[in-house]
CSV table of N, CA and C in Angstrom, one decimal:
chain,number,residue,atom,x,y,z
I,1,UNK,N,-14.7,-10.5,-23.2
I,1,UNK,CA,-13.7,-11.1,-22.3
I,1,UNK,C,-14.1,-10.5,-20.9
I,2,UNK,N,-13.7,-11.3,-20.2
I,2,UNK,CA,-14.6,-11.3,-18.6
I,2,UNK,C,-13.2,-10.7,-17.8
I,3,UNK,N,-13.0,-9.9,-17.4
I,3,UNK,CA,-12.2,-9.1,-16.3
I,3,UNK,C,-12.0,-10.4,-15.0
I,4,UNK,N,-10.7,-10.3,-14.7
I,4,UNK,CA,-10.6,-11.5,-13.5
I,4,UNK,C,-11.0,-10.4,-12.4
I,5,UNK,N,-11.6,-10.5,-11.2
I,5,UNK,CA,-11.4,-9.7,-9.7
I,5,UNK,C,-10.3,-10.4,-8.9
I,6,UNK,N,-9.8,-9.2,-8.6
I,6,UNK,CA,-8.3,-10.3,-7.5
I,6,UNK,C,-8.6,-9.6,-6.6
I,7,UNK,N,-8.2,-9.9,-5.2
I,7,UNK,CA,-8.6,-9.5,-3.5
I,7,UNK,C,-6.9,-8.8,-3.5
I,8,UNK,N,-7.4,-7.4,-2.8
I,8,UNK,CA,-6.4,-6.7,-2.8
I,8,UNK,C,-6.6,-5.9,-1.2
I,9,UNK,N,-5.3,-5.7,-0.9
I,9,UNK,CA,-5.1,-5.1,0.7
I,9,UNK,C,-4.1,-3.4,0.5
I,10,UNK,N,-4.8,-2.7,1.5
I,10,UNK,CA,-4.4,-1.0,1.2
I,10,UNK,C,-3.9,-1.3,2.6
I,11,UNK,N,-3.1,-0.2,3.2
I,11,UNK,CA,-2.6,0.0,4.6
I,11,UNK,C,-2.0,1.7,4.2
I,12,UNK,N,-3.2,2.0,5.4
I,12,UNK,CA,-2.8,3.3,5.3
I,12,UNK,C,-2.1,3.1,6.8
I,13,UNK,N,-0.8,3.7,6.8
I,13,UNK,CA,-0.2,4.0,8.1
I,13,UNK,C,0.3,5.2,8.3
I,14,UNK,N,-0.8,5.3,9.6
I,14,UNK,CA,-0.2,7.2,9.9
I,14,UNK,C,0.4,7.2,11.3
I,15,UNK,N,1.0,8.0,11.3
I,15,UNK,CA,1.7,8.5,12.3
I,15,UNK,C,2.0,10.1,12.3
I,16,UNK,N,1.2,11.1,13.6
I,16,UNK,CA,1.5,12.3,14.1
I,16,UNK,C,0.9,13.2,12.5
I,17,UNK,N,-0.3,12.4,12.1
I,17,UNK,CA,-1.1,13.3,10.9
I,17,UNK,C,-0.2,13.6,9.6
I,18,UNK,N,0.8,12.5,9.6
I,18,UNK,CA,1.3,12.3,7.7
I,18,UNK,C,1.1,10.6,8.1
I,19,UNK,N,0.9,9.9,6.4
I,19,UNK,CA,0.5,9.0,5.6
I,19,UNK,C,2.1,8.1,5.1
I,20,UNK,N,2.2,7.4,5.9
I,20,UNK,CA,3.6,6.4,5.2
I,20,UNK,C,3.0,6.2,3.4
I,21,UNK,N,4.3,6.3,2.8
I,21,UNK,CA,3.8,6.1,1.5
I,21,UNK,C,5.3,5.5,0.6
I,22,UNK,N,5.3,5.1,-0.7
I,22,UNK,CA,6.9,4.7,-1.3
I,22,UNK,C,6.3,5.3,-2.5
I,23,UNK,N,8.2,4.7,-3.0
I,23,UNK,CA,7.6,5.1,-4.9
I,23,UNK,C,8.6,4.3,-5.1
I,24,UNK,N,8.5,3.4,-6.4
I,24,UNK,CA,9.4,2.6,-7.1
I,24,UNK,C,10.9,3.1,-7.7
I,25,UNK,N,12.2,2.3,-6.9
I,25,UNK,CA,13.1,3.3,-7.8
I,25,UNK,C,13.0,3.1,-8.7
I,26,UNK,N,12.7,1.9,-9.2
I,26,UNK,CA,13.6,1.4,-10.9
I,26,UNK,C,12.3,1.2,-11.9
I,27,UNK,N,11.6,2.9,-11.3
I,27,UNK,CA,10.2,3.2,-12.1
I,27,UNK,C,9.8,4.6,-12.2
I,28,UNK,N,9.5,5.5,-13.0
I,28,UNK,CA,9.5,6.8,-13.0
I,28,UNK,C,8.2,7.2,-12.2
I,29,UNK,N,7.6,8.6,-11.6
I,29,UNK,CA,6.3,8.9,-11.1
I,29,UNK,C,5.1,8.5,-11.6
I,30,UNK,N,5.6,8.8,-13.5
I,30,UNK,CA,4.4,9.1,-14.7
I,30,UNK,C,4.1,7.0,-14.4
I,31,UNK,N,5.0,6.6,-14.7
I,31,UNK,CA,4.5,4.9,-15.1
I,31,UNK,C,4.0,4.3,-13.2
I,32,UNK,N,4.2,4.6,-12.1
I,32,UNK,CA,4.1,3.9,-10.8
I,32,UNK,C,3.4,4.9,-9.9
I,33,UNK,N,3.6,6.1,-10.0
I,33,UNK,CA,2.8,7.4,-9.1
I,33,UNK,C,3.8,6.8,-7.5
I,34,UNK,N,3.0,7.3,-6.8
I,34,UNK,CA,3.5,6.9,-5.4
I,34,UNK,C,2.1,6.2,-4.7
I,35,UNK,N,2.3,5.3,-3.7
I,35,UNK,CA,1.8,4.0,-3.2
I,35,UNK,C,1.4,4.0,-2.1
I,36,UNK,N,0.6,3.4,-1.4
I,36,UNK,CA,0.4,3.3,0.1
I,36,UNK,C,0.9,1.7,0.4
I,37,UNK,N,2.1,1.2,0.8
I,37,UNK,CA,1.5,-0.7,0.9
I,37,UNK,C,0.7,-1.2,1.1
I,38,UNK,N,0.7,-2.5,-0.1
I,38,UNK,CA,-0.9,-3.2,-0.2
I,38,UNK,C,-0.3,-4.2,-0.9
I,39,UNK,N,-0.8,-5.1,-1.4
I,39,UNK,CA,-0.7,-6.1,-2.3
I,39,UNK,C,-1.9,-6.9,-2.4
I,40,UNK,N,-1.5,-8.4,-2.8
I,40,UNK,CA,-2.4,-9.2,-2.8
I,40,UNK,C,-2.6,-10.6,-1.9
I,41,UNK,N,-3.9,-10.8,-1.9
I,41,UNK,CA,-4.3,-11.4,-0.7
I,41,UNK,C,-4.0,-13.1,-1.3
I,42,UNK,N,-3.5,-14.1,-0.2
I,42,UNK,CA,-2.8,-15.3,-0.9
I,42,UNK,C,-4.0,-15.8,-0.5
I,43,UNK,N,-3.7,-16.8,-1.2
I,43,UNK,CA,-5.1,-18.0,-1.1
I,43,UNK,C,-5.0,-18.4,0.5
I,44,UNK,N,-6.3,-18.7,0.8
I,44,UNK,CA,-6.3,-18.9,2.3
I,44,UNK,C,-6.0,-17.6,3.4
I,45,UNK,N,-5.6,-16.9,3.3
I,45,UNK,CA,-5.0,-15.8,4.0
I,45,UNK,C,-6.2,-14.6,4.3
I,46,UNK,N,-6.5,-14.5,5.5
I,46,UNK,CA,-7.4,-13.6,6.0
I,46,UNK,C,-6.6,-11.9,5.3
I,47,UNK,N,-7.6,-11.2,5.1
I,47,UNK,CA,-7.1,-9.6,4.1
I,47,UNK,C,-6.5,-9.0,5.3
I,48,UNK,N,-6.9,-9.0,6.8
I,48,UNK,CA,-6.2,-8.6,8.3
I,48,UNK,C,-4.5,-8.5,8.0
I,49,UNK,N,-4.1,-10.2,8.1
I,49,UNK,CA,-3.3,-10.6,8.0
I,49,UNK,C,-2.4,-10.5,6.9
I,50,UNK,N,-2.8,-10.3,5.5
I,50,UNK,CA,-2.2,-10.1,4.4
I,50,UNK,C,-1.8,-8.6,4.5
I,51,UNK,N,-2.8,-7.7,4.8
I,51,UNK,CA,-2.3,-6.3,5.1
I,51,UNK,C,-1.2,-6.3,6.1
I,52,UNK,N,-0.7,-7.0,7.3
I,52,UNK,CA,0.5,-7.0,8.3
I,52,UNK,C,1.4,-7.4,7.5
I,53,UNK,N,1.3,-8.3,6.6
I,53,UNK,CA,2.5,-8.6,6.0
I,53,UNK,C,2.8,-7.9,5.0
I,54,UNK,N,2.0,-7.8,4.2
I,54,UNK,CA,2.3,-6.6,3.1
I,54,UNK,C,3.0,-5.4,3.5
I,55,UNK,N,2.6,-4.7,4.6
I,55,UNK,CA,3.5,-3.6,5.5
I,55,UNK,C,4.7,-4.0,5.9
I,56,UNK,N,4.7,-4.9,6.1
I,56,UNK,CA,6.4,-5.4,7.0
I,56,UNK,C,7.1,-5.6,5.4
I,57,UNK,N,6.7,-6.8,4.5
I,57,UNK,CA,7.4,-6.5,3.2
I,57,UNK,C,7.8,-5.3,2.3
I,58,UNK,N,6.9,-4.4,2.0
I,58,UNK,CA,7.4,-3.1,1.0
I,58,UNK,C,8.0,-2.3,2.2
I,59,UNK,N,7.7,-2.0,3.4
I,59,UNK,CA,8.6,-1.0,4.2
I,59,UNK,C,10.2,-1.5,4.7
I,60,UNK,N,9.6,-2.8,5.1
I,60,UNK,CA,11.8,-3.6,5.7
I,60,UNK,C,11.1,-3.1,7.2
I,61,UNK,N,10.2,-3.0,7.6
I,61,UNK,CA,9.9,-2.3,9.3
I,61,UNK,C,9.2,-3.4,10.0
I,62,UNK,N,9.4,-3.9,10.6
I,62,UNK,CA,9.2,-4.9,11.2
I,62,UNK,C,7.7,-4.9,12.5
I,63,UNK,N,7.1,-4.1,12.7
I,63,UNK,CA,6.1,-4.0,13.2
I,63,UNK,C,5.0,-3.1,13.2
I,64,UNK,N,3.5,-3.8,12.9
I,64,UNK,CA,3.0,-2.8,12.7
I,64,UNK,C,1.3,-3.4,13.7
I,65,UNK,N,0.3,-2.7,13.6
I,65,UNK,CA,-1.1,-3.0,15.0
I,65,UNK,C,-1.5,-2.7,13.9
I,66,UNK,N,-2.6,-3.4,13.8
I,66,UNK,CA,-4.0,-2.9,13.0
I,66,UNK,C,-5.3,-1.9,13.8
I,67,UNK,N,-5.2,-0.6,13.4
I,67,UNK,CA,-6.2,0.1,14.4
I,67,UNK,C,-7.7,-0.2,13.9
I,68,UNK,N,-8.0,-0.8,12.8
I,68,UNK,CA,-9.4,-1.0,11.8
I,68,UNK,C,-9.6,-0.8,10.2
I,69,UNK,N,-10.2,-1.5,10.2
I,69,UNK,CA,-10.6,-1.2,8.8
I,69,UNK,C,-11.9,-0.3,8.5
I,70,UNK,N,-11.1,-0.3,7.1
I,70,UNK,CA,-11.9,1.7,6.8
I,70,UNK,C,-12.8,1.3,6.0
I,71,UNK,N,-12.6,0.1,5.0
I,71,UNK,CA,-13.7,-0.5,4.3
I,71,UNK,C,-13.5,-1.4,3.2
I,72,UNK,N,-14.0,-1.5,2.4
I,72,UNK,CA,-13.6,-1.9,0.8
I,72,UNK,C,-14.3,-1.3,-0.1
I,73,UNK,N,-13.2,-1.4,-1.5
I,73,UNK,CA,-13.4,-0.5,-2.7
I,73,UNK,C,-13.4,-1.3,-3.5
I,74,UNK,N,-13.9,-1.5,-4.9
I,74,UNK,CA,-13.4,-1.7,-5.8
I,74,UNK,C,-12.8,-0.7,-7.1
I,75,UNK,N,-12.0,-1.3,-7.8
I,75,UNK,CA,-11.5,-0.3,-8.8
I,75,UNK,C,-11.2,-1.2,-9.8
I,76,UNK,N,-11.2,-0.5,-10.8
I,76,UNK,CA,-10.8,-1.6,-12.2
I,76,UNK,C,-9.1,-0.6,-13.0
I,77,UNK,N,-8.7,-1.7,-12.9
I,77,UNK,CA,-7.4,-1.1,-12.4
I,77,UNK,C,-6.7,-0.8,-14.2
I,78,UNK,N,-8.0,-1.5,-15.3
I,78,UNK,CA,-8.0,-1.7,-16.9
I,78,UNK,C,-7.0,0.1,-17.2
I,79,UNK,N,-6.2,0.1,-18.2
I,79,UNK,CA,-5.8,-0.6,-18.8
I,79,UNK,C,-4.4,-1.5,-18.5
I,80,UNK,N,-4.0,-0.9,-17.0
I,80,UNK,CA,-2.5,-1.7,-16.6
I,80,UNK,C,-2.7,-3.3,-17.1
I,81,UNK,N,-3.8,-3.5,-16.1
I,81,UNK,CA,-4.1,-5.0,-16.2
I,81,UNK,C,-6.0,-5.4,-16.2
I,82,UNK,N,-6.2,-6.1,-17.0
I,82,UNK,CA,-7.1,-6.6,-17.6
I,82,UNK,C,-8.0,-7.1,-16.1
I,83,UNK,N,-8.2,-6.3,-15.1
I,83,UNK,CA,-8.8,-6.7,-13.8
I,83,UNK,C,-9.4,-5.9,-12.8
I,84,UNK,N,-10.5,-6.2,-12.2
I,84,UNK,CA,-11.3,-5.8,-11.1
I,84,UNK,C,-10.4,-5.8,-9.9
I,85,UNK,N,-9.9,-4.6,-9.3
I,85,UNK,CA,-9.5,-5.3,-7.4
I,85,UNK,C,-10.6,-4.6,-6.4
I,86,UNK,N,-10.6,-5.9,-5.8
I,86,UNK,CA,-11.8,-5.7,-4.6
I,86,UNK,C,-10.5,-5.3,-3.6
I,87,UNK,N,-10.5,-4.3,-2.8
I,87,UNK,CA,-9.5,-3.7,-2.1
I,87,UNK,C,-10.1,-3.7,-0.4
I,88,UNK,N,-9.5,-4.0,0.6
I,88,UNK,CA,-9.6,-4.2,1.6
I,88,UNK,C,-8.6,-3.4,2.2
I,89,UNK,N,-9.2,-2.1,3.0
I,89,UNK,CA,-8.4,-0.7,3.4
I,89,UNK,C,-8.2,-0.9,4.8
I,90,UNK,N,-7.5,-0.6,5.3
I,90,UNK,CA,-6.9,-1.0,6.9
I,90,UNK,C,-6.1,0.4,7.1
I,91,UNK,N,-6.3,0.9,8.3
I,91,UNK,CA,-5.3,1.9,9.0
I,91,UNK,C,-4.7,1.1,9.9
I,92,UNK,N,-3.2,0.9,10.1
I,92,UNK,CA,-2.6,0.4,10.1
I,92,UNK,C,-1.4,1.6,11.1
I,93,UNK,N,-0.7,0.8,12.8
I,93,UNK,CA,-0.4,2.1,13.0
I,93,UNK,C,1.6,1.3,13.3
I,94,UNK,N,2.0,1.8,13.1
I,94,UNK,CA,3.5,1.5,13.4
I,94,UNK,C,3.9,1.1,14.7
I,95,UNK,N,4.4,0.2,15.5
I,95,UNK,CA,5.1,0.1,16.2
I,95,UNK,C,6.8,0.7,16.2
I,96,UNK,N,7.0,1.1,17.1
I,96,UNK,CA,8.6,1.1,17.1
I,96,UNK,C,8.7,2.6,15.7
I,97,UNK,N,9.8,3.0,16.0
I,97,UNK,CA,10.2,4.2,15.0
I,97,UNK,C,10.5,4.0,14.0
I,98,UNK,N,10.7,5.2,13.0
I,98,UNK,CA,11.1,5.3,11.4
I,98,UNK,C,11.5,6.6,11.2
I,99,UNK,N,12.7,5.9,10.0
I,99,UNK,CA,13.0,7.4,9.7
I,99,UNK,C,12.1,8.0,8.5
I,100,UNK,N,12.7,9.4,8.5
I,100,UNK,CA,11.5,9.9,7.7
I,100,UNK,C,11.8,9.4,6.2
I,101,UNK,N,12.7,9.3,5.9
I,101,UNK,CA,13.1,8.4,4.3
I,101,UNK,C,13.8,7.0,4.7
I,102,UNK,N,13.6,6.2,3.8
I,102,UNK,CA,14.6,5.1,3.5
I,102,UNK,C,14.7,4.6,2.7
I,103,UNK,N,15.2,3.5,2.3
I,103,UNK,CA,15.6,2.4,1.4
I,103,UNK,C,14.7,1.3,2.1
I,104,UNK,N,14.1,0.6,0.8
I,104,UNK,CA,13.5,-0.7,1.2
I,104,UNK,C,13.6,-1.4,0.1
I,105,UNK,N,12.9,-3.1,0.3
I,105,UNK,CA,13.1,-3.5,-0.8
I,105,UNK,C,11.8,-4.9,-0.7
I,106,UNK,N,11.2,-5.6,-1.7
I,106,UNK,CA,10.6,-7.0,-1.7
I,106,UNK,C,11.3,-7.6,-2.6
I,107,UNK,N,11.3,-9.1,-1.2
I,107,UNK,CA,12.6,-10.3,-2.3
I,107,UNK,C,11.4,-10.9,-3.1
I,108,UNK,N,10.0,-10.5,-2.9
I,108,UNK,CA,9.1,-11.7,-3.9
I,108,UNK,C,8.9,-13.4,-4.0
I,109,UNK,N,10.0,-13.6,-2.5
I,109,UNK,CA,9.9,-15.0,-1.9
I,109,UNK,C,11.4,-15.9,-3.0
I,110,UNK,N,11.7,-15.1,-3.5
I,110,UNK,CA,13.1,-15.4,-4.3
I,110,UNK,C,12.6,-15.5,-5.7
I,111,UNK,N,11.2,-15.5,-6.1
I,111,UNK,CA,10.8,-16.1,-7.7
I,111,UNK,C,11.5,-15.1,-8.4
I,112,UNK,N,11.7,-14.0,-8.1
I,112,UNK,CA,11.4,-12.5,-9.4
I,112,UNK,C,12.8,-11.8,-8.9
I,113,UNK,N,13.3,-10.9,-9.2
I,113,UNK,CA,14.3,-9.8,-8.9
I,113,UNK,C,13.3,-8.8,-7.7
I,114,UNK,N,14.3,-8.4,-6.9
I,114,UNK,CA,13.4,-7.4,-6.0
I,114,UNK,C,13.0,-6.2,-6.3
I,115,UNK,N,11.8,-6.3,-6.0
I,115,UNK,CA,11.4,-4.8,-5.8
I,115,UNK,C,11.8,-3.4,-5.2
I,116,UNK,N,12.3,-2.5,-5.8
I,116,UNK,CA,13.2,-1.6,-4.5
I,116,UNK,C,12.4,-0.5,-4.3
I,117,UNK,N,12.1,0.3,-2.9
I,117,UNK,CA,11.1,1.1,-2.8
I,117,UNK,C,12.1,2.3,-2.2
I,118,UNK,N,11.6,3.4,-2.2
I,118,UNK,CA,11.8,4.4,-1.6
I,118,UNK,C,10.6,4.8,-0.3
I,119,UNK,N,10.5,4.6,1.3
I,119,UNK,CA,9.5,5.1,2.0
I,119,UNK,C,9.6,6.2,2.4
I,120,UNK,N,8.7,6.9,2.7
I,120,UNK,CA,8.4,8.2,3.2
I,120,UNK,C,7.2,8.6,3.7
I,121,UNK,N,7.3,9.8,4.3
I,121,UNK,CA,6.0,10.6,4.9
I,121,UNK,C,5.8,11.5,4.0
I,122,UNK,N,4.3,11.4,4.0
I,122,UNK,CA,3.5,12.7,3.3
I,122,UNK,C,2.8,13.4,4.4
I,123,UNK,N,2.0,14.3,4.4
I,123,UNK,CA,1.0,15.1,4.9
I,123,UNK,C,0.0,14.2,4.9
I,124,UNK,N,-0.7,14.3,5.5
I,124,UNK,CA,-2.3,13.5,5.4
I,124,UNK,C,-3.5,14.0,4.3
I,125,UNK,N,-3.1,15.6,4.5
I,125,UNK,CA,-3.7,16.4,3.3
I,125,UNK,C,-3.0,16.4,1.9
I,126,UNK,N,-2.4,15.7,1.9
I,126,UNK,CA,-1.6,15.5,0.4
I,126,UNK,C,-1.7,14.0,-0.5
I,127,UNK,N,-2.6,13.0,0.4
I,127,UNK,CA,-2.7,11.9,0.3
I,127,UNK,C,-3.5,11.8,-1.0
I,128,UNK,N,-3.9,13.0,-2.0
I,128,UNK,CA,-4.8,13.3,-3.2
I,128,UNK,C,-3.8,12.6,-3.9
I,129,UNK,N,-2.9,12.5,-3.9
I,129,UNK,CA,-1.5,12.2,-4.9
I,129,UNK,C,-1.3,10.8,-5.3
I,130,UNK,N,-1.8,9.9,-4.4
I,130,UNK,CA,-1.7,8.5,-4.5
I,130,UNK,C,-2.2,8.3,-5.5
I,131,UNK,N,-1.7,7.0,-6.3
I,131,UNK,CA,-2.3,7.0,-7.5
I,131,UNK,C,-3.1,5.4,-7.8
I,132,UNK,N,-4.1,5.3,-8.7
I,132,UNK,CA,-4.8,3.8,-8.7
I,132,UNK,C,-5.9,4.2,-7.8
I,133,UNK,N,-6.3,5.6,-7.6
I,133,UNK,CA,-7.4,5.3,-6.4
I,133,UNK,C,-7.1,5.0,-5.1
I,134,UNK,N,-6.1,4.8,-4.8
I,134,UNK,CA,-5.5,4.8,-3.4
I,134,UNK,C,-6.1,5.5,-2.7
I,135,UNK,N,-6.1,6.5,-2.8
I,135,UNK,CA,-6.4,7.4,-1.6
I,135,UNK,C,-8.2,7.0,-1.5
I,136,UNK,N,-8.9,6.6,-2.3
I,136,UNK,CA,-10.5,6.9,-1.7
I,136,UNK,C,-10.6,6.4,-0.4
I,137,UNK,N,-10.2,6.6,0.2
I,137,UNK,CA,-10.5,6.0,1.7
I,137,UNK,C,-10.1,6.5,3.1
I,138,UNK,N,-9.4,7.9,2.4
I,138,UNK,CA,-8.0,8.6,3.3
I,138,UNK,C,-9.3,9.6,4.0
I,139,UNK,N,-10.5,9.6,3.3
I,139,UNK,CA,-10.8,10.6,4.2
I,139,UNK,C,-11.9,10.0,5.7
I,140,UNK,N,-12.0,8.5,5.6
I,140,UNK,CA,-12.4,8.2,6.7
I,140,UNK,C,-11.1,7.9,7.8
I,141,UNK,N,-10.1,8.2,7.6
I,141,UNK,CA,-9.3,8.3,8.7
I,141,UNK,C,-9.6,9.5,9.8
I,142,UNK,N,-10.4,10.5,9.1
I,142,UNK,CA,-10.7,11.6,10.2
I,142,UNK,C,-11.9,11.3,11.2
I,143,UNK,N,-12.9,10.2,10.7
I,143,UNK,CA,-14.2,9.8,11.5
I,143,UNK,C,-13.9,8.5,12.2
């Protein structure tokens, strides 16, 4: 059986040397780890563009600049799901403030029940924690 590859978007957003990050309420550490927003890229949709929305969806924060992209990865994400993501990494920097915790949520365009997130700041040096491979990319934020 042949592995599908799906086009996937990371957004690392820092601000003052910590790493915006969530974690799923209505999902424990062990089964979801904690996240950087990303998702997946829609048909037709430049990965630029899919990373700004993806940020404004799982955070509820309404603006964000793209400062560059850091690169792409791939990862085989087996055994969650039977697939390759080719990932498209973007540092991503916030407009406008945040608090250091909140409540957020993705309506999923109405198909599914929402997603509820918890956001927060990490350390930048703590960014080891992300889970799925998240993080291989955290350390070109310093070059």
């Amino acid at each position: 059986m042949t592995k599908a590859v799906v086009e996937k978007v990371l957004c690392y957003v820092v601000r003052e040397g910590r790493l915006l990050v969530f974690r799923h309420t209505d999902f424990s550490y062990e089964q979801v780890g904690i996240q950087v927003p990303g998702g997946s890229v829609r048909a037709g949709e430049a990965p630029v563009d899919a990373a700004l929305r993806e940020a404004r969806e799982e955070t509820g924060l309404p603006g964000f600049r793209v400062v560059r992209k850091l690169g792409e990865v791939e990862y085989d994400i087996t055994p969650l799901r039977f697939e390759i993501q080719y990932r498209h990494v973007f540092q991503l920097e916030l407009i406008g403030s945040a608090p250091e915790r909140w409540a957020s949520q993705e309506d999923h365009d109405g198909n599914q029940a929402p997603t509820r997130f918890e956001c927060f700041w990490i350390p930048l040096k703590d960014a080891h924690v992300l889970q799925a491979g998240q993080g291989a990319l955290v350390a070109r934020l310093h070059s």
